[in-house]
C-alpha cells in the first residue's frame, strides 16, 4: 500500500515534467497521435495536424499494413471529424433553460452559476426522494476509458447513489439469451480465426456499415481471399453484401427464426446433423437428451418435425413467413450442414426485434447441429461477434452504490411514470430483501454524452411528453457538445470537449486487441471542459470533490487504467512512450476459439450452463415460464411483423432503422461532409413506391399511430419489397405540427420491450408511407 | 503508357466513401466540392413466385476521381491553357492561368474538375502531389478500410490487374484515354452490363 502511494506520488511529482512530448513536428505543423472511439466498436487512429493551435487536417494509421496487424484505418465518420470539432453549432458555454423544457430556449450563464444550480437541484432531489430517484442515462457518445456517462455515474455514487440499469440499446436480448444456451454471452472467436472458415454466414451482420471493430470487414475480406465462401442473410443488399458476399439471401425482416427452423428441418430430415456432437455436448436436441423434468415432445427435434404441434417446419412452411423460395432454403441448409468448418456470425439486428431472444438462441442451435462449436473456423452462434479475450486494462471506477436494484435500461421512462409499481415482472433485478418494487419513481436525470434521452429511445412523442412534464421529472442535467434533441430537454446544459481537446484512451468495448492513446491536440474550444472535469467540479461543490477525484488528474487515471497492460504484456511500453506511439497492439499466440477446451473435454471443461452442456432446451427458461420465451428457440410471428398482425391492414409496410455508414448512432448527423456523402433518406423499393405514386426524391410522410415523419425517398432495389428503411440516428426535428422533418425513426418505434430481456424491439414497426403533395 | 494511375477494385468496394472524406480533409474541400466521388449503380430485379420474392438484385460502387487521361478533354477545352498534363501523367490546373469559365468541367466526361467559389477558379484531383512529395500515398488510397484503392504507374497496375478502364455507367475510357485500372465486381457476370442503373445521382452530380 505504502509503496503504491509512493509510486503514484513519484509519477505525479517526478513524472509530469519529464513526460515525453507526444507530438511530432513536420514543418510548421505538429502531428498529434489521437483516435476515434465512438460507440461503433471501432478503435481507429486519427492524427491531428495542428497549426497555430488549430487542427487543419486528420490523417489515419501509417504503420505498416500487415495481414496479421492491419492498419487501424478510420472510417468516413472519423475522417470527417474536422467538420465536427469546428462545427458552428458547437456548444461552447454553460447554458440554463429559460423556456419550457424541451423548447430549446437557453441563456448563457457562468460555470459557477451552472454548477451551483446543478448542485442545488441534486441536494434538493436527494433530500426529497433519496438517491434511488437519480438515474444516470445510458450514454454512448464516448466509448473510451473516460466515457462521459461513466463520469456522472461515479459522481452520483460518491454523492449517495442512484438507480442502476442493465442491458443496452444494442444487445439486450442477445446478451440475455445467449447464456441460457452457452452459459456466457461472450461466445465469439477473434476475427483472425475467420480465415480458417470455409463458409461464413453473415446473418443480419453488416460490419461494413456498422464498423463493429476496426478491420472487421477487412478480416472478412482476408477470410474470403483464403477461400471462405460468404453468404449474407439480410433484408437489404447491404454494403457488406456488396463488398464481401458470394451470395445474398433476402428475407422478410423479423422472420429469421422461421428460416432457422426450416434449415433445421432440412438438416434433420436429410440426416445431415452432427449427431455425435449433439449426443455428447448438448441437451434437448432430441427426446433422448431432454432434462429429467421436461415433458414428452419438448425437444427441438420434435418441434421442428411437427411431432409436438402437428406443424412440420418445412421450407414451404417457412417460405410463407420469410418470403425466401423454399428451394433456396433447402440449398442454404445443405450448404451450411455440409461445409466444415462453417462460421455463423450473427449481428445484433434481430435481437432488437419483438421476440429478439429467439433467433439468438436459434443460431446456437444451428451451430450445435452442425458441430461448429469449439473448432477453428467455426462459431458457436449467440453473441458471436464478441471476442471473449479481454484487454488487460482497468475500468474507470464507478464508485460504491448503496442502491442495489437495477432496471432494464429500455424501461427507464416507465421508471419515471410508474417506478413504484415496477418489480421483478418488469425485469427489475437485485431488489433488496423485503422490497418487491422500486422505492421511488425516477425524478432526476443525468444525461452525459448520450442521446437516448430523446433521440435514440423508442416512441419519441411519448418520451417528450413525459420529459416535458415537470410534475414527473424534477431536473435534467445535460453534458454534450451540441444541442442535440436530448440536450434540448436539459435544465442545465454543460459544454463538453471532443476527443481532440482532451487526453483519453480508446479500448473498444473492452475487448479486441489494441489500445489507442488519444492525446490532447488543441485547447478546449470556448468554455468547454472534459466530462471528468465537469463532474469533479460538481462533486467539489457538493463537498465530495476529493472522493470523486482521489486527488488524481486525468492522466493519472489513464496511467492507472493501463497499468495492468504492462503487467500482462512485457512489450507494452512506458506510459510516455505509449502516448508518443499512440497505438499498442497486443499479440497473441493463436486466434481465440470460443469453447475450445469444452470441445476437447466437456467433462473437465463444462460450460457455465446448469447442465454444463449446450442447452438447446433450457430447463431454467422452462422454470421461468415467460410468455414468448419458450425453453427451445422457435419462430414466433412478431407483433408489427407482417400480415398476421391485424394492424397490417392499416399499416402495410414494415419499417426499421439500420445503422447508417455516415453516423455512429446519432453522432455525426449534423456533419455537412457526411450529409453530402450519404444524405438522410427513407429507402424503399420501387415496387412499394409505384402504387403510392412516389418517385425518387419525393417528399413522403411515414406514419403510424405513434407519430409521423416527413423525409425524401430514395428508391432502391437493394431492399426487399414490403420493408422501408429509415436509418436510425437522424436528429428529431419536429415542425409546428409535431411532424419530424429529419427522419428520426424513433418517432415510429414502440416502447414495448422484448419478453425476456425487457430490451428494445425498435426494429419491429408497421407504418404507412404516402407522398406529401405540395 | 507509363503515367500514374489509380486501381479501383470494385469487387471489394463497399461504397463507404472514406476515400471521398479523406480527400476532402486533405484538400480542405467545402461541402459541394468533390474531387473524389463514389458512383453507386444497381441492377437486377425482384419477381414474385407464390409467397416468395426471387431476387437477381446486385449493386456496386465505383470510387471515381480524375482519370488523368492521355487526351484530357478538360485540357483541350480550356481557352487559357490553364490545364496541363505533367510528365508523371498527372493532369493539373494552373490556378494562375484559370479564368473560372468552367468549360473543363463541362467537357470532362467524368465531371472531375470542380469550381472553387473561394478562388473563382477550377480545382481538381492532383493525385495528391503534396502527399507524394512527402513520401506518402494519395490520401484516398491510404484511407480505404477495405484496401480497394491502389495507385502506381499504369503499366505496373495493368500487369497486376488487367486493362479494364470502363464499367457502366462510366463513359468509354478509350475516348479520352482514361488512365485507370478497374477490377469489376464478381457479381456482374453473367448479367449484362446494360441492365444497371445509376442509383445515387444526388450524391455525385453537382
Tab-separated table of N, CA, C and O in Angstrom, chain A residues 386-421:
chain	number	residue	atom	x	y	z
A	386	UNK	N	-18.623	-11.175	-30.608
A	386	UNK	CA	-17.856	-10.705	-29.465
A	386	UNK	C	-16.613	-11.559	-29.265
A	386	UNK	O	-16.595	-12.731	-29.569
A	387	UNK	N	-15.591	-10.930	-28.761
A	387	UNK	CA	-14.349	-11.652	-28.547
A	387	UNK	C	-14.132	-11.775	-27.050
A	387	UNK	O	-13.936	-10.780	-26.371
A	388	UNK	N	-14.179	-12.981	-26.556
A	388	UNK	CA	-14.137	-13.123	-25.108
A	388	UNK	C	-12.727	-12.955	-24.557
A	388	UNK	O	-12.462	-13.221	-23.405
A	389	UNK	N	-11.824	-12.490	-25.404
A	389	UNK	CA	-10.460	-12.216	-24.958
A	389	UNK	C	-10.410	-10.744	-24.572
A	389	UNK	O	-10.363	-9.866	-25.421
A	390	UNK	N	-10.428	-10.462	-23.279
A	390	UNK	CA	-10.494	-9.070	-22.841
A	390	UNK	C	-9.123	-8.417	-22.881
A	390	UNK	O	-8.107	-9.080	-22.710
A	391	UNK	N	-9.134	-7.124	-23.061
A	391	UNK	CA	-7.886	-6.386	-22.976
A	391	UNK	C	-7.474	-6.249	-21.506
A	391	UNK	O	-8.322	-6.081	-20.641
A	392	UNK	N	-6.182	-6.307	-21.237
A	392	UNK	CA	-5.725	-6.161	-19.843
A	392	UNK	C	-5.717	-4.698	-19.411
A	392	UNK	O	-4.665	-4.085	-19.263
A	393	UNK	N	-6.896	-4.134	-19.259
A	393	UNK	CA	-6.991	-2.759	-18.787
A	393	UNK	C	-8.023	-2.688	-17.677
A	393	UNK	O	-8.904	-3.542	-17.584
A	394	UNK	N	-7.900	-1.666	-16.861
A	394	UNK	CA	-8.872	-1.476	-15.783
A	394	UNK	C	-9.907	-0.457	-16.229
A	394	UNK	O	-9.639	0.391	-17.076
A	395	UNK	N	-11.106	-0.559	-15.673
A	395	UNK	CA	-12.146	0.424	-15.964
A	395	UNK	C	-11.982	1.640	-15.065
A	395	UNK	O	-11.407	1.548	-13.977
A	396	UNK	N	-12.540	2.749	-15.503
A	396	UNK	CA	-12.650	3.894	-14.607
A	396	UNK	C	-13.614	3.493	-13.495
A	396	UNK	O	-14.734	3.068	-13.780
A	397	UNK	N	-13.187	3.592	-12.236
A	397	UNK	CA	-14.022	3.046	-11.157
A	397	UNK	C	-15.349	3.795	-11.008
A	397	UNK	O	-15.377	5.023	-11.022
A	398	UNK	N	-16.424	3.012	-10.914
A	398	UNK	CA	-17.743	3.617	-10.827
A	398	UNK	C	-18.082	4.104	-9.428
A	398	UNK	O	-19.048	4.837	-9.256
A	399	UNK	N	-17.336	3.661	-8.449
A	399	UNK	CA	-17.652	4.023	-7.065
A	399	UNK	C	-18.687	3.066	-6.489
A	399	UNK	O	-19.289	2.275	-7.203
A	400	UNK	N	-18.873	3.180	-5.174
A	400	UNK	CA	-19.788	2.256	-4.490
A	400	UNK	C	-21.195	2.833	-4.485
A	400	UNK	O	-21.410	3.987	-4.134
A	401	UNK	N	-22.159	2.008	-4.876
A	401	UNK	CA	-23.552	2.459	-4.925
A	401	UNK	C	-24.357	1.710	-3.872
A	401	UNK	O	-24.489	0.484	-3.953
A	402	UNK	N	-24.908	2.409	-2.876
A	402	UNK	CA	-25.683	1.700	-1.840
A	402	UNK	C	-27.027	1.188	-2.352
A	402	UNK	O	-27.685	0.411	-1.660
A	403	UNK	N	-27.453	1.633	-3.526
A	403	UNK	CA	-28.732	1.171	-4.085
A	403	UNK	C	-28.461	-0.040	-4.970
A	403	UNK	O	-27.794	0.089	-5.998
A	404	UNK	N	-28.951	-1.232	-4.612
A	404	UNK	CA	-28.636	-2.399	-5.437
A	404	UNK	C	-29.552	-2.582	-6.650
A	404	UNK	O	-29.144	-3.145	-7.660
A	405	UNK	N	-30.809	-2.138	-6.555
A	405	UNK	CA	-31.769	-2.518	-7.591
A	405	UNK	C	-31.459	-1.891	-8.942
A	405	UNK	O	-30.905	-0.805	-9.017
A	406	UNK	N	-31.859	-2.621	-9.972
A	406	UNK	CA	-31.474	-2.256	-11.333
A	406	UNK	C	-32.646	-2.476	-12.282
A	406	UNK	O	-33.332	-3.500	-12.215
A	407	UNK	N	-32.869	-1.512	-13.159
A	407	UNK	CA	-33.940	-1.671	-14.149
A	407	UNK	C	-33.338	-2.015	-15.505
A	407	UNK	O	-32.203	-1.622	-15.804
A	408	UNK	N	-34.100	-2.726	-16.356
A	408	UNK	CA	-33.648	-2.856	-17.746
A	408	UNK	C	-33.616	-1.447	-18.344
A	408	UNK	O	-34.589	-0.692	-18.209
A	409	UNK	N	-32.514	-1.079	-18.968
A	409	UNK	CA	-32.335	0.321	-19.350
A	409	UNK	C	-33.460	0.814	-20.251
A	409	UNK	O	-33.855	1.974	-20.194
A	410	UNK	N	-34.004	-0.099	-21.068
A	410	UNK	CA	-35.028	0.321	-22.024
A	410	UNK	C	-36.324	0.752	-21.323
A	410	UNK	O	-37.172	1.399	-21.921
A	411	UNK	N	-36.472	0.411	-20.046
A	411	UNK	CA	-37.727	0.725	-19.351
A	411	UNK	C	-37.620	1.983	-18.497
A	411	UNK	O	-38.434	2.211	-17.607
A	412	UNK	N	-36.641	2.836	-18.783
A	412	UNK	CA	-36.417	3.993	-17.897
A	412	UNK	C	-37.585	4.979	-17.905
A	412	UNK	O	-37.843	5.628	-16.888
A	413	UNK	N	-38.295	5.090	-19.017
A	413	UNK	CA	-39.440	6.018	-18.987
A	413	UNK	C	-40.536	5.470	-18.064
A	413	UNK	O	-41.234	6.240	-17.392
A	414	UNK	N	-40.663	4.150	-18.034
A	414	UNK	CA	-41.619	3.554	-17.090
A	414	UNK	C	-41.219	3.858	-15.653
A	414	UNK	O	-42.073	4.067	-14.785
A	415	UNK	N	-39.913	3.868	-15.409
A	415	UNK	CA	-39.434	4.151	-14.046
A	415	UNK	C	-39.758	5.584	-13.628
A	415	UNK	O	-39.835	5.882	-12.439
A	416	UNK	N	-39.957	6.446	-14.606
A	416	UNK	CA	-40.405	7.808	-14.283
A	416	UNK	C	-41.904	7.817	-14.003
A	416	UNK	O	-42.375	8.393	-13.027
A	417	UNK	N	-42.653	7.146	-14.867
A	417	UNK	CA	-44.113	7.226	-14.804
A	417	UNK	C	-44.691	6.352	-13.700
A	417	UNK	O	-45.616	6.753	-12.997
A	418	UNK	N	-44.133	5.117	-13.564
A	418	UNK	CA	-44.748	4.180	-12.616
A	418	UNK	C	-43.686	3.328	-11.913
A	418	UNK	O	-43.871	2.124	-11.707
A	419	UNK	N	-42.571	4.000	-11.563
A	419	UNK	CA	-41.460	3.275	-10.955
A	419	UNK	C	-41.861	2.461	-9.740
A	419	UNK	O	-41.471	1.303	-9.584
A	420	UNK	N	-42.690	3.045	-8.886
A	420	UNK	CA	-43.016	2.356	-7.637
A	420	UNK	C	-43.931	1.155	-7.862
A	420	UNK	O	-44.213	0.417	-6.920
A	421	UNK	N	-44.390	0.975	-9.122
A	421	UNK	CA	-45.142	-0.258	-9.438
A	421	UNK	C	-44.242	-1.315	-10.048
A	421	UNK	O	-44.666	-2.440	-10.288
